[in-house]
């Protein structure tokens, strides 16, 4: 066994919005991988449109830089807990990691989660205290908090001997002393070379773990991963070893390595590097590529279980097929199963109905991103309310439980405690900083978090932050009664009118404007009371031959409350669906006619 001193493999891990992608930006720019006149912008690695809109990293990505004759392979990972499966699948490519911590916020829930992954894999860890240029930065205190976190999570005494560096990714510098506020990012590069071990290379035939997949319309499937043993060249024969040990033979077409945002075609790549290979079809993340002379599989990537599920089905509304390009059962099924190739945290299963599929994920946001991606690709379908996934252990029904971290103001403690107690949450900690800010920690069943985010933001006027981390499974605590008011349901099909909407607004809030096509059973508003009521938003004012001094006064209506996808998923109850099309997101009842809903309620009452 020997080491390749010309390569370092690092993963960048952190809580959401602590500056991972911004740090990668400055490392790429200052390592001179771009031309001097090349316009690259900011958040270079967040190339996905959804990532730029939401301001978070969703998919793990590979890039590389060269510094002092050493190639540094960089893996940018998501920071949101719902996408922690991305961290789990790519961290196997790294020998070290940069743990970013915000100099104001300090270690957050996802910081703990990703650090636990890094320490369990014995990765050399460099702590990067980022955003030290902010006026409210508390560098000394955050450094102590990081040290406490390592004391809590370290499984080996050597892991407590970690390096710390201070950065401002926005300003583009890294310093070894927090008092300094100038320079460039090169001290961080030097620390990586001296701290992260060079990859250890085993002697033997070619062996590589598939950790990422891409697709090119000309080259076909692109398989990405780290080579653990041997070399790979163009036109080499390889064996793909899948889950269960099944083997397929392929011939490699092309071999690429990474530099900056480009893939560079090369003739041969040696062990220790991260490589992209074409010519292999049908590979899945976790598979092994090996030499035909020694087709031995590497340990598969272990991914945590999903905690939330919902149903995806063919659109059954009266407007079905009008706005989407892909609307059939076959098209939706193919797309969902194709998503499994790259989205390891996702699970898809058929149901007794050929038109409906169960889709399981790590959280509402995880599923919402899948839905929004499909919507933008032209798919049309309907989804149900998310449900927590339960299972039976030792004959007892158990459910997922999460730790909920809230940072809020003192005046919101009462309303939050009341809201969460009705959702079976239990407070385990509360810390007041004496300046009006409070940190609350709750243990809450996953089912209690479903639909909580929107009411949380409304109740605290957007002045609070919440984060969650999966805790484990506990005995089932019973159902949670819905605290949402009833809805206004369209009783007639047609086009909404100002007059009809004005009448509906006498009952509650409306969700649509005038001039919108509606159908019977479509949810058009929120009632001010607990029961659902039918309203005719297409009603027109009767015309008479009697003139009135007020007849020409225009009907005034309040602007509607419009929901995005995540709010719509939060909002619906079990007897409701969200209709997803490329052009619209509509709320509806599962049973569209008033007669069907009345009959279903009567049957339920009879038991």
Coordinates of C-alpha atoms in Angstrom, one line a residue:
X1 CA 0.0 0.0 0.0
X2 CA 1.3 3.5 -0.9
X3 CA 0.1 7.1 -0.9
X4 CA -0.5 9.5 -3.8
X5 CA 1.0 12.8 -2.6
X6 CA -0.3 14.6 -5.7
X7 CA -4.0 14.4 -4.8
X8 CA -6.2 15.4 -1.9
X9 CA -9.9 14.4 -1.7
X10 CA -12.1 16.6 0.6
X11 CA -15.8 17.1 1.3
X12 CA -17.2 20.4 2.4
X13 CA -19.9 19.9 5.0
X14 CA -22.0 22.3 7.1
X15 CA -25.5 23.4 8.2
X16 CA -27.6 25.1 5.5
X17 CA -26.5 28.7 4.6
X18 CA -23.2 28.6 6.5
X19 CA -21.3 29.4 3.2
X20 CA -20.2 26.1 1.7
X21 CA -20.9 27.1 -1.9
X22 CA -19.5 30.6 -1.5
X23 CA -16.3 29.1 -0.2
X24 CA -16.0 26.8 -3.2
X25 CA -16.6 29.8 -5.4
X26 CA -13.6 31.7 -3.9
X27 CA -11.4 28.5 -4.0
X28 CA -12.1 28.1 -7.7
X29 CA -11.5 31.7 -8.5
X30 CA -8.3 32.1 -6.6
X31 CA -6.8 28.9 -7.9
X32 CA -7.0 30.4 -11.4
X33 CA -9.1 27.6 -13.0
X34 CA -11.0 30.3 -14.9
X35 CA -9.7 32.7 -17.5
X36 CA -9.2 36.3 -16.2
X37 CA -11.9 37.6 -18.5
X38 CA -14.3 34.7 -17.9
X39 CA -17.6 35.7 -16.3
X40 CA -18.6 33.0 -13.8
X41 CA -20.7 34.9 -11.3
X42 CA -21.4 33.7 -7.8
X43 CA -22.7 30.4 -6.3
X44 CA -21.0 28.7 -9.3
X45 CA -21.7 25.1 -8.0
X46 CA -25.5 25.8 -7.6
X47 CA -26.1 25.3 -11.3
X48 CA -29.6 23.9 -10.8
X49 CA -32.4 26.5 -11.2
X50 CA -34.2 25.2 -8.0
X51 CA -31.0 25.6 -6.1
X52 CA -30.6 29.2 -7.1
X53 CA -34.2 30.0 -6.4
X54 CA -34.2 28.4 -2.9
X55 CA -30.6 29.5 -2.1
X56 CA -29.6 26.0 -0.9
X57 CA -27.5 23.2 -2.3
X58 CA -29.7 20.2 -3.2
X59 CA -27.4 17.8 -5.1
X60 CA -23.8 17.0 -4.2
X61 CA -21.4 18.0 -6.9
X62 CA -17.7 17.4 -7.8
X63 CA -15.1 19.9 -8.8
X64 CA -11.3 20.2 -8.5
X65 CA -8.5 22.7 -8.3
X66 CA -4.8 22.6 -8.6
X67 CA -2.5 24.2 -6.0
X68 CA 1.3 23.8 -5.6
X69 CA 1.3 20.8 -7.9
X70 CA -1.4 19.0 -6.0
X71 CA -4.9 18.3 -7.3
X72 CA -7.6 18.9 -4.7
X73 CA -10.9 17.1 -5.5
X74 CA -13.7 19.0 -3.8
X75 CA -17.2 17.5 -3.1
X76 CA -19.8 20.2 -2.4
X77 CA -22.6 18.8 -0.3
X78 CA -26.1 20.0 0.8
X79 CA -26.7 21.5 4.2
X80 CA -30.4 20.9 4.7
X81 CA -31.3 17.9 6.8
X82 CA -33.8 16.7 4.1
X83 CA -30.9 16.1 1.7
X84 CA -28.6 14.5 4.2
X85 CA -28.7 11.3 2.0
X86 CA -26.5 13.3 -0.5
X87 CA -23.9 13.7 2.2
X88 CA -24.0 10.0 3.1
X89 CA -23.5 8.8 -0.5
X90 CA -20.6 11.1 -1.5
X91 CA -18.6 11.2 1.8
X92 CA -17.0 7.8 0.9
X93 CA -15.0 9.6 -1.8
X94 CA -13.2 11.9 0.7
X95 CA -10.2 11.5 3.0
X96 CA -10.8 14.7 4.8
X97 CA -13.5 17.4 5.2
X98 CA -13.9 21.1 5.8
X99 CA -16.6 21.6 8.5
X100 CA -18.0 25.1 8.0
X101 CA -19.5 26.9 11.0
X102 CA -21.1 30.3 10.9
X103 CA -19.3 32.8 13.2
X104 CA -22.6 34.2 14.3
X105 CA -24.9 31.2 14.5
X106 CA -22.4 28.7 15.7
X107 CA -22.9 24.9 15.4
X108 CA -26.4 24.1 14.3
X109 CA -28.4 20.8 14.1
X110 CA -27.1 19.8 10.7
X111 CA -23.5 20.6 11.8
X112 CA -23.9 17.9 14.5
X113 CA -25.3 15.4 12.0
X114 CA -22.6 15.9 9.3
X115 CA -19.8 15.9 11.8
X116 CA -21.0 12.6 13.2
X117 CA -20.8 11.1 9.7
X118 CA -17.3 12.5 9.2
X119 CA -16.0 11.3 12.5
X120 CA -17.5 7.8 12.0
X121 CA -15.6 7.5 8.7
X122 CA -12.3 8.7 10.4
X123 CA -12.0 11.7 8.1
X124 CA -9.4 14.3 8.9
X125 CA -11.4 17.4 9.9
X126 CA -10.6 21.1 9.4
X127 CA -13.0 23.5 11.1
X128 CA -13.6 26.6 9.2
X129 CA -15.2 29.4 11.2
X130 CA -16.8 31.4 8.3
X131 CA -18.3 34.9 8.1
X132 CA -15.9 36.5 10.6
X133 CA -16.3 39.8 8.7
X134 CA -19.9 40.2 10.1
X135 CA -20.2 42.9 12.8
X136 CA -22.1 40.5 15.1
X137 CA -19.5 37.7 14.7
X138 CA -18.7 35.9 18.1
X139 CA -15.6 34.0 17.0
X140 CA -14.2 33.0 20.4
X141 CA -17.6 31.8 21.7
X142 CA -18.3 29.8 18.5
X143 CA -14.8 28.2 18.7
X144 CA -15.6 27.0 22.2
X145 CA -19.0 25.6 21.0
X146 CA -17.2 23.7 18.3
X147 CA -14.7 22.2 20.7
X148 CA -17.6 21.1 23.0
X149 CA -19.3 19.5 20.0
X150 CA -16.1 17.5 19.2
X151 CA -15.8 16.4 22.8
X152 CA -19.4 15.1 22.6
X153 CA -19.1 13.3 19.3
X154 CA -15.5 12.2 19.0
X155 CA -14.9 8.4 19.1
X156 CA -11.1 8.6 19.1
X157 CA -8.8 10.9 21.1
X158 CA -6.9 11.8 17.9
X159 CA -10.1 13.4 16.6
X160 CA -9.9 16.1 19.2
X161 CA -6.7 17.4 17.7
X162 CA -8.4 19.3 14.8
X163 CA -7.2 22.4 13.0
X164 CA -9.2 25.7 13.0
X165 CA -9.0 28.4 10.4
X166 CA -11.1 31.6 10.1
X167 CA -12.5 32.8 6.8
X168 CA -14.8 35.2 5.0
X169 CA -15.9 33.5 1.9
X170 CA -17.7 36.7 0.8
X171 CA -14.5 38.8 1.1
X172 CA -12.3 36.0 -0.1
X173 CA -9.7 35.5 2.6
X174 CA -8.6 32.9 5.2
X175 CA -6.6 33.7 8.3
X176 CA -5.1 31.7 11.1
X177 CA -5.8 34.5 13.7
X178 CA -9.4 35.8 14.0
X179 CA -8.2 39.4 14.5
X180 CA -6.9 39.6 11.0
X181 CA -9.2 40.8 8.3
X182 CA -7.3 40.7 5.0
X183 CA -5.4 38.4 2.6
X184 CA -6.5 35.6 0.3
X185 CA -7.8 32.0 0.6
X186 CA -4.3 30.4 0.2
X187 CA -3.8 29.7 3.9
X188 CA -6.8 27.4 3.7
X189 CA -5.3 25.7 0.7
X190 CA -2.0 25.2 2.6
X191 CA -3.8 23.8 5.6
X192 CA -5.6 21.3 3.3
X193 CA -2.3 20.0 1.9
X194 CA -0.7 19.6 5.4
X195 CA -3.8 18.2 7.2
X196 CA -5.8 16.0 4.8
X197 CA -3.9 12.8 4.2
X198 CA -3.0 11.7 0.7
X199 CA -5.2 8.8 -0.6
X200 CA -3.9 5.4 0.4
X201 CA -3.7 3.1 -2.6
X202 CA -4.1 -0.6 -2.4
X203 CA -2.2 -2.8 -4.8
X204 CA -4.3 -4.9 -7.2
X205 CA -6.8 -4.8 -10.0
X206 CA -9.1 -1.9 -10.8
X207 CA -11.9 -1.2 -8.3
X208 CA -14.2 1.8 -8.1
X209 CA -17.4 2.7 -6.1
X210 CA -20.1 4.5 -8.0
X211 CA -21.0 7.5 -5.9
X212 CA -22.7 9.8 -8.4
X213 CA -24.4 9.6 -11.8
X214 CA -24.9 12.1 -14.7
X215 CA -26.3 11.8 -18.2
X216 CA -25.3 13.3 -21.5
X217 CA -27.5 13.1 -24.6
X218 CA -24.5 12.0 -26.7
X219 CA -22.4 10.0 -24.3
X220 CA -25.2 8.3 -22.4
X221 CA -24.9 7.6 -18.7
X222 CA -21.8 9.0 -16.9
X223 CA -20.6 7.1 -13.9
X224 CA -18.7 9.1 -11.2
X225 CA -16.7 7.8 -8.3
X226 CA -13.4 7.3 -6.7
X227 CA -10.9 4.7 -7.8
X228 CA -9.8 2.7 -4.8
X229 CA -7.4 0.3 -6.6
X230 CA -5.7 -0.1 -10.0
X231 CA -6.0 2.1 -13.1
X232 CA -8.7 2.7 -15.7
X233 CA -8.1 3.6 -19.4
X234 CA -10.2 4.2 -22.5
X235 CA -11.4 0.9 -24.1
X236 CA -10.7 -1.1 -20.9
X237 CA -13.1 -3.9 -20.1
X238 CA -14.9 -3.6 -16.7
X239 CA -17.5 -5.5 -14.7
X240 CA -20.4 -3.7 -13.1
X241 CA -21.4 -5.5 -9.9
X242 CA -24.9 -4.5 -8.8
X243 CA -27.0 -4.9 -5.6
X244 CA -27.3 -8.6 -5.0
X245 CA -24.1 -9.5 -6.8
X246 CA -25.4 -9.5 -10.4
X247 CA -22.6 -8.8 -12.9
X248 CA -22.6 -7.1 -16.3
X249 CA -19.6 -6.7 -18.7
X250 CA -18.9 -3.3 -20.4
X251 CA -16.2 -1.6 -22.4
X252 CA -15.2 1.9 -21.2
X253 CA -15.7 4.5 -23.9
X254 CA -14.1 7.6 -22.4
X255 CA -12.4 8.5 -19.1
X256 CA -12.6 12.0 -17.6
X257 CA -11.2 13.8 -14.5
X258 CA -12.5 17.1 -13.0
X259 CA -10.9 20.5 -13.1
X260 CA -13.0 23.5 -12.2
X261 CA -16.4 23.2 -13.8
X262 CA -15.0 21.1 -16.6
X263 CA -14.5 17.4 -17.2
X264 CA -11.2 16.8 -18.9
X265 CA -10.8 13.7 -21.2
X266 CA -7.7 11.7 -20.3
X267 CA -6.2 8.4 -21.5
X268 CA -5.7 6.9 -18.0
X269 CA -6.5 7.6 -14.4
X270 CA -4.8 6.0 -11.4
X271 CA -6.3 5.0 -8.0
X272 CA -7.0 7.8 -5.5
X273 CA -8.5 10.2 -8.1
X274 CA -12.2 10.9 -8.7
X275 CA -13.2 9.9 -12.2
X276 CA -16.1 10.1 -14.6
X277 CA -16.6 7.1 -17.0
X278 CA -18.8 6.7 -20.1
X279 CA -19.8 3.4 -21.8
X280 CA -21.4 1.8 -18.7
X281 CA -25.2 1.7 -18.8
X282 CA -27.7 0.8 -16.1
X283 CA -25.3 1.6 -13.2
X284 CA -26.8 2.6 -9.8
X285 CA -25.2 4.6 -7.0
X286 CA -23.5 2.1 -4.7
X287 CA -22.6 -0.3 -7.5
X288 CA -18.9 -1.3 -8.0
X289 CA -16.9 -1.2 -11.2
X290 CA -14.1 -3.7 -11.2
X291 CA -11.6 -5.4 -13.4
X292 CA -12.8 -8.7 -15.0
X293 CA -9.7 -10.3 -13.6
X294 CA -10.9 -9.6 -10.0
X295 CA -14.6 -8.7 -9.9
X296 CA -14.9 -8.0 -6.2
X297 CA -17.6 -5.6 -4.9
X298 CA -16.9 -2.8 -2.5
X299 CA -19.2 -2.3 0.5
X300 CA -22.4 -0.5 -0.6
X301 CA -23.2 3.0 0.5
X302 CA -25.5 2.9 3.5
X303 CA -28.4 5.5 3.4
X304 CA -30.8 6.3 6.3
X305 CA -34.4 5.3 6.0
X306 CA -37.1 7.8 4.7
X307 CA -39.5 9.1 7.3
X308 CA -42.3 10.7 5.3
X309 CA -44.5 9.3 2.5
X310 CA -47.2 10.5 0.1
X311 CA -49.0 9.2 -2.9
X312 CA -48.4 10.3 -6.5
X313 CA -51.2 9.6 -8.9
X314 CA -52.5 10.3 -12.4
X315 CA -54.5 13.6 -12.4
X316 CA -58.2 12.8 -12.1
X317 CA -59.5 16.4 -12.1
X318 CA -61.9 17.7 -14.8
X319 CA -58.9 19.7 -16.2
X320 CA -56.7 16.6 -16.6
X321 CA -54.5 16.5 -19.7
X322 CA -54.9 20.2 -20.5
X323 CA -51.6 21.6 -19.3
X324 CA -49.0 18.8 -19.0
X325 CA -47.0 16.9 -21.7
X326 CA -46.6 13.8 -19.5
X327 CA -49.9 12.7 -17.9
X328 CA -50.2 8.9 -18.2
X329 CA -49.5 6.2 -15.6
X330 CA -46.6 4.8 -17.6
X331 CA -44.9 8.2 -18.0
X332 CA -45.3 9.1 -14.3
X333 CA -44.1 5.6 -13.2
X334 CA -41.0 5.7 -15.5
X335 CA -40.0 9.2 -14.2
X336 CA -40.4 8.2 -10.5
X337 CA -38.3 5.1 -10.9
X338 CA -35.7 7.0 -12.9
X339 CA -35.4 9.4 -10.0
X340 CA -34.3 6.4 -7.8
X341 CA -31.1 6.1 -9.9
X342 CA -29.6 9.4 -8.4
X343 CA -31.8 10.1 -5.4
X344 CA -30.8 7.4 -2.9
X345 CA -32.9 8.7 0.0
X346 CA -36.1 8.2 -2.1
X347 CA -38.3 5.1 -2.2
X348 CA -41.0 4.4 -4.8
X349 CA -43.5 1.5 -4.6
X350 CA -46.5 0.5 -6.7
X351 CA -49.9 0.2 -5.0
X352 CA -53.1 -1.9 -5.6
X353 CA -54.2 0.9 -7.9
X354 CA -52.3 1.0 -11.2
X355 CA -52.7 4.8 -11.3
X356 CA -51.2 5.5 -7.8
X357 CA -47.7 5.2 -6.4
X358 CA -46.3 5.6 -2.9
X359 CA -43.2 7.8 -2.7
X360 CA -41.1 8.0 0.5
X361 CA -38.5 10.6 1.4
X362 CA -36.5 12.3 4.2
X363 CA -39.0 15.2 4.7
X364 CA -41.5 17.5 3.1
X365 CA -38.8 19.6 1.4
X366 CA -37.2 16.5 -0.1
X367 CA -40.4 15.4 -1.7
X368 CA -41.3 19.0 -2.7
X369 CA -38.1 19.3 -4.7
X370 CA -38.9 16.0 -6.6
X371 CA -42.5 17.3 -7.3
X372 CA -41.3 20.7 -8.5
X373 CA -38.6 19.2 -10.7
X374 CA -41.2 16.9 -12.4
X375 CA -43.6 19.8 -12.8
X376 CA -41.0 21.9 -14.6
X377 CA -40.2 19.0 -16.9
X378 CA -43.9 19.0 -18.0
X379 CA -45.4 16.3 -15.8
X380 CA -49.0 16.5 -14.6
X381 CA -50.2 14.5 -11.6
X382 CA -51.8 14.7 -8.2
X383 CA -50.4 14.2 -4.7
X384 CA -51.8 13.4 -1.3
X385 CA -51.0 14.8 2.2
X386 CA -47.6 13.6 3.5
X387 CA -47.8 11.0 6.3
X388 CA -45.1 9.9 8.8
X389 CA -43.9 6.3 8.1
X390 CA -44.6 3.9 10.9
X391 CA -43.3 0.4 11.4
X392 CA -43.7 -2.5 13.8
X393 CA -40.7 -3.4 16.0
X394 CA -41.0 -6.3 18.5
X395 CA -44.8 -6.4 17.9
X396 CA -45.2 -2.7 18.8
X397 CA -46.1 0.2 16.4
X398 CA -43.4 2.8 16.4
X399 CA -43.1 6.2 14.6
X400 CA -40.2 8.5 13.7
X401 CA -39.3 11.2 16.2
X402 CA -37.2 14.3 15.5
X403 CA -35.5 16.9 17.5
X404 CA -36.8 20.4 16.7
X405 CA -34.6 23.4 17.3
X406 CA -36.2 26.9 17.3
X407 CA -34.6 30.3 17.6
X408 CA -37.2 32.9 18.4
X409 CA -38.1 36.0 20.4
X410 CA -39.3 35.9 24.0
X411 CA -42.8 37.1 23.0
X412 CA -43.4 34.0 20.9
X413 CA -42.7 31.4 23.5
X414 CA -46.3 31.1 24.6
X415 CA -47.8 30.7 21.1
X416 CA -45.1 28.2 20.0
X417 CA -45.4 26.1 23.1
X418 CA -49.2 26.0 22.7
X419 CA -49.0 25.1 19.0
X420 CA -46.4 22.3 19.6
X421 CA -48.1 20.8 22.7
X422 CA -51.1 20.1 20.5
X423 CA -48.7 18.3 18.1
X424 CA -47.4 16.0 20.8
X425 CA -44.1 17.8 21.2
X426 CA -42.1 17.7 24.5
X427 CA -39.8 20.6 25.4
X428 CA -36.4 19.3 26.5
X429 CA -34.4 22.6 26.7
X430 CA -34.8 26.4 26.7
X431 CA -32.0 28.9 26.8
X432 CA -32.5 32.7 27.0
X433 CA -29.6 34.8 26.1
X434 CA -30.9 37.7 28.2
X435 CA -31.2 40.0 25.2
X436 CA -34.7 38.8 24.1
X437 CA -33.6 35.8 22.0
X438 CA -34.6 32.3 23.1
X439 CA -33.5 28.9 21.9
X440 CA -36.1 26.1 22.3
X441 CA -35.5 22.4 21.8
X442 CA -38.4 19.9 21.5
X443 CA -38.7 16.3 20.7
X444 CA -41.7 15.8 18.4
X445 CA -43.1 13.0 16.3
X446 CA -42.5 13.6 12.6
X447 CA -46.3 13.6 12.0
X448 CA -46.5 16.7 14.3
X449 CA -44.1 18.5 12.0
X450 CA -46.2 18.0 8.9
X451 CA -47.9 21.2 8.1
X452 CA -46.2 23.1 10.9
X453 CA -43.7 25.3 9.0
X454 CA -46.3 27.6 7.4
X455 CA -48.2 28.2 10.7
X456 CA -44.9 28.6 12.5
X457 CA -43.7 31.4 10.2
X458 CA -47.1 33.1 10.3
X459 CA -47.4 32.9 14.1
X460 CA -43.9 34.3 14.7
X461 CA -44.1 36.9 11.8
X462 CA -41.1 35.4 10.1
X463 CA -38.8 36.3 13.0
X464 CA -38.0 32.8 14.0
X465 CA -35.9 29.9 12.6
X466 CA -36.6 26.2 12.9
X467 CA -34.4 23.2 12.2
X468 CA -34.9 19.5 12.7
X469 CA -32.7 16.4 13.0
X470 CA -34.0 12.8 12.9
X471 CA -33.8 11.3 16.4
X472 CA -35.1 7.7 16.1
X473 CA -38.2 5.7 16.6
X474 CA -40.5 5.7 19.6
X475 CA -43.9 4.0 20.4
X476 CA -46.9 5.4 18.5
X477 CA -48.5 8.2 20.5
X478 CA -51.8 8.3 18.6
X479 CA -53.3 10.5 15.9
X480 CA -53.1 14.3 16.0
X481 CA -56.3 16.2 15.3
X482 CA -56.2 18.8 12.6
X483 CA -56.2 22.3 13.9
X484 CA -56.8 23.8 10.5
X485 CA -60.1 25.6 9.7
X486 CA -62.5 24.3 7.0
X487 CA -62.2 25.2 3.4
X488 CA -64.4 27.0 0.8
X489 CA -65.2 24.4 -1.9
X490 CA -66.4 25.4 -5.4
X491 CA -70.0 24.1 -5.9
X492 CA -70.2 25.0 -9.6
X493 CA -67.9 24.7 -12.6
X494 CA -67.1 27.8 -14.6
X495 CA -65.1 31.0 -14.5
X496 CA -64.7 32.9 -11.2
X497 CA -66.3 36.3 -11.1
X498 CA -65.7 39.3 -8.8
X499 CA -69.3 39.1 -7.6
X500 CA -69.0 35.4 -6.7
X501 CA -65.6 36.0 -5.0
X502 CA -67.0 38.9 -3.0
X503 CA -69.7 36.6 -1.6
X504 CA -67.1 33.9 -0.8
X505 CA -64.9 36.5 1.0
X506 CA -67.8 37.1 3.4
X507 CA -67.1 33.5 4.6
X508 CA -63.2 33.6 4.7
X509 CA -60.1 34.0 2.7
X510 CA -60.0 33.2 -1.0
X511 CA -57.1 31.6 -3.0
X512 CA -58.0 32.6 -6.5
X513 CA -58.5 35.8 -8.6
X514 CA -61.4 36.6 -10.9
X515 CA -61.4 35.1 -14.4
X516 CA -60.0 31.7 -13.2
X517 CA -61.4 28.4 -14.5
X518 CA -62.7 26.3 -11.6
X519 CA -64.4 23.0 -11.3
X520 CA -66.8 21.5 -8.7
X521 CA -64.8 20.2 -5.7
X522 CA -61.9 22.6 -6.2
X523 CA -60.7 24.4 -3.0
X524 CA -61.0 28.1 -3.6
X525 CA -60.5 29.5 0.0
X526 CA -60.2 29.0 3.7
X527 CA -63.3 29.2 5.9
X528 CA -63.3 31.3 9.0
X529 CA -64.9 28.4 10.9
X530 CA -64.1 24.7 11.3
X531 CA -66.4 23.1 8.7
X532 CA -66.1 23.0 4.9
X533 CA -68.8 24.9 3.0
X534 CA -69.7 25.0 -0.7
X535 CA -69.5 28.4 -2.4
X536 CA -70.4 29.5 -6.0
X537 CA -67.5 31.7 -7.0
X538 CA -68.8 31.7 -10.6
X539 CA -72.1 33.5 -9.6
X540 CA -72.9 36.6 -11.6
X541 CA -75.0 39.6 -10.4
X542 CA -78.5 39.5 -11.7
X543 CA -79.3 42.3 -14.1
X544 CA -82.6 44.3 -13.8
X545 CA -84.3 47.1 -15.7
X546 CA -84.3 49.2 -12.6
X547 CA -81.6 51.8 -12.4
X548 CA -79.8 52.4 -9.0
X549 CA -77.6 55.2 -7.9
X550 CA -75.1 52.5 -6.8
X551 CA -75.4 50.1 -9.7
X552 CA -72.2 51.2 -11.4
X553 CA -70.0 50.9 -8.4
X554 CA -67.4 48.1 -9.0
X555 CA -67.3 45.1 -6.8
X556 CA -64.2 45.3 -4.6
X557 CA -62.5 42.1 -3.6
X558 CA -59.5 41.5 -1.3
X559 CA -56.4 40.2 -3.1
X560 CA -56.3 36.3 -2.8
X561 CA -53.9 34.3 -0.7
X562 CA -51.7 32.5 -3.2
X563 CA -49.7 29.4 -2.1
X564 CA -46.5 27.9 -3.5
X565 CA -46.0 24.2 -3.7
X566 CA -44.6 23.7 -0.1
X567 CA -47.4 25.8 1.4
X568 CA -50.0 23.7 -0.5
X569 CA -48.5 20.5 0.7
X570 CA -48.5 21.8 4.3
X571 CA -52.1 23.0 3.9
X572 CA -54.1 20.0 2.7
X573 CA -55.9 17.5 4.9
X574 CA -56.2 13.7 4.3
X575 CA -59.4 14.1 2.3
X576 CA -57.7 16.6 -0.1
X577 CA -55.2 16.5 -2.9
X578 CA -52.9 18.9 -4.7
X579 CA -53.2 19.0 -8.4
X580 CA -49.8 19.6 -10.0
X581 CA -49.4 20.9 -13.6
X582 CA -46.6 22.8 -15.4
X583 CA -48.8 25.9 -15.3
X584 CA -50.8 25.7 -12.0
X585 CA -51.0 24.3 -8.5
X586 CA -54.6 23.7 -7.5
X587 CA -56.1 22.4 -4.3
X588 CA -59.1 20.0 -4.5
X589 CA -61.2 17.5 -2.5
X590 CA -60.5 13.8 -3.2
X591 CA -64.3 13.4 -3.7
X592 CA -65.3 16.3 -6.0
X593 CA -69.1 16.3 -5.7
X594 CA -71.0 17.4 -2.7
X595 CA -73.1 14.2 -2.9
X596 CA -70.0 12.0 -2.8
X597 CA -68.6 13.8 0.2
X598 CA -71.9 13.6 2.1
X599 CA -72.2 9.9 1.4
X600 CA -68.6 9.3 2.5
X601 CA -69.2 11.2 5.7
X602 CA -72.4 9.3 6.5
X603 CA -70.6 5.9 5.9
X604 CA -67.7 7.0 8.2
X605 CA -70.3 8.0 10.9
X606 CA -71.9 4.6 10.7
X607 CA -68.4 3.0 11.2

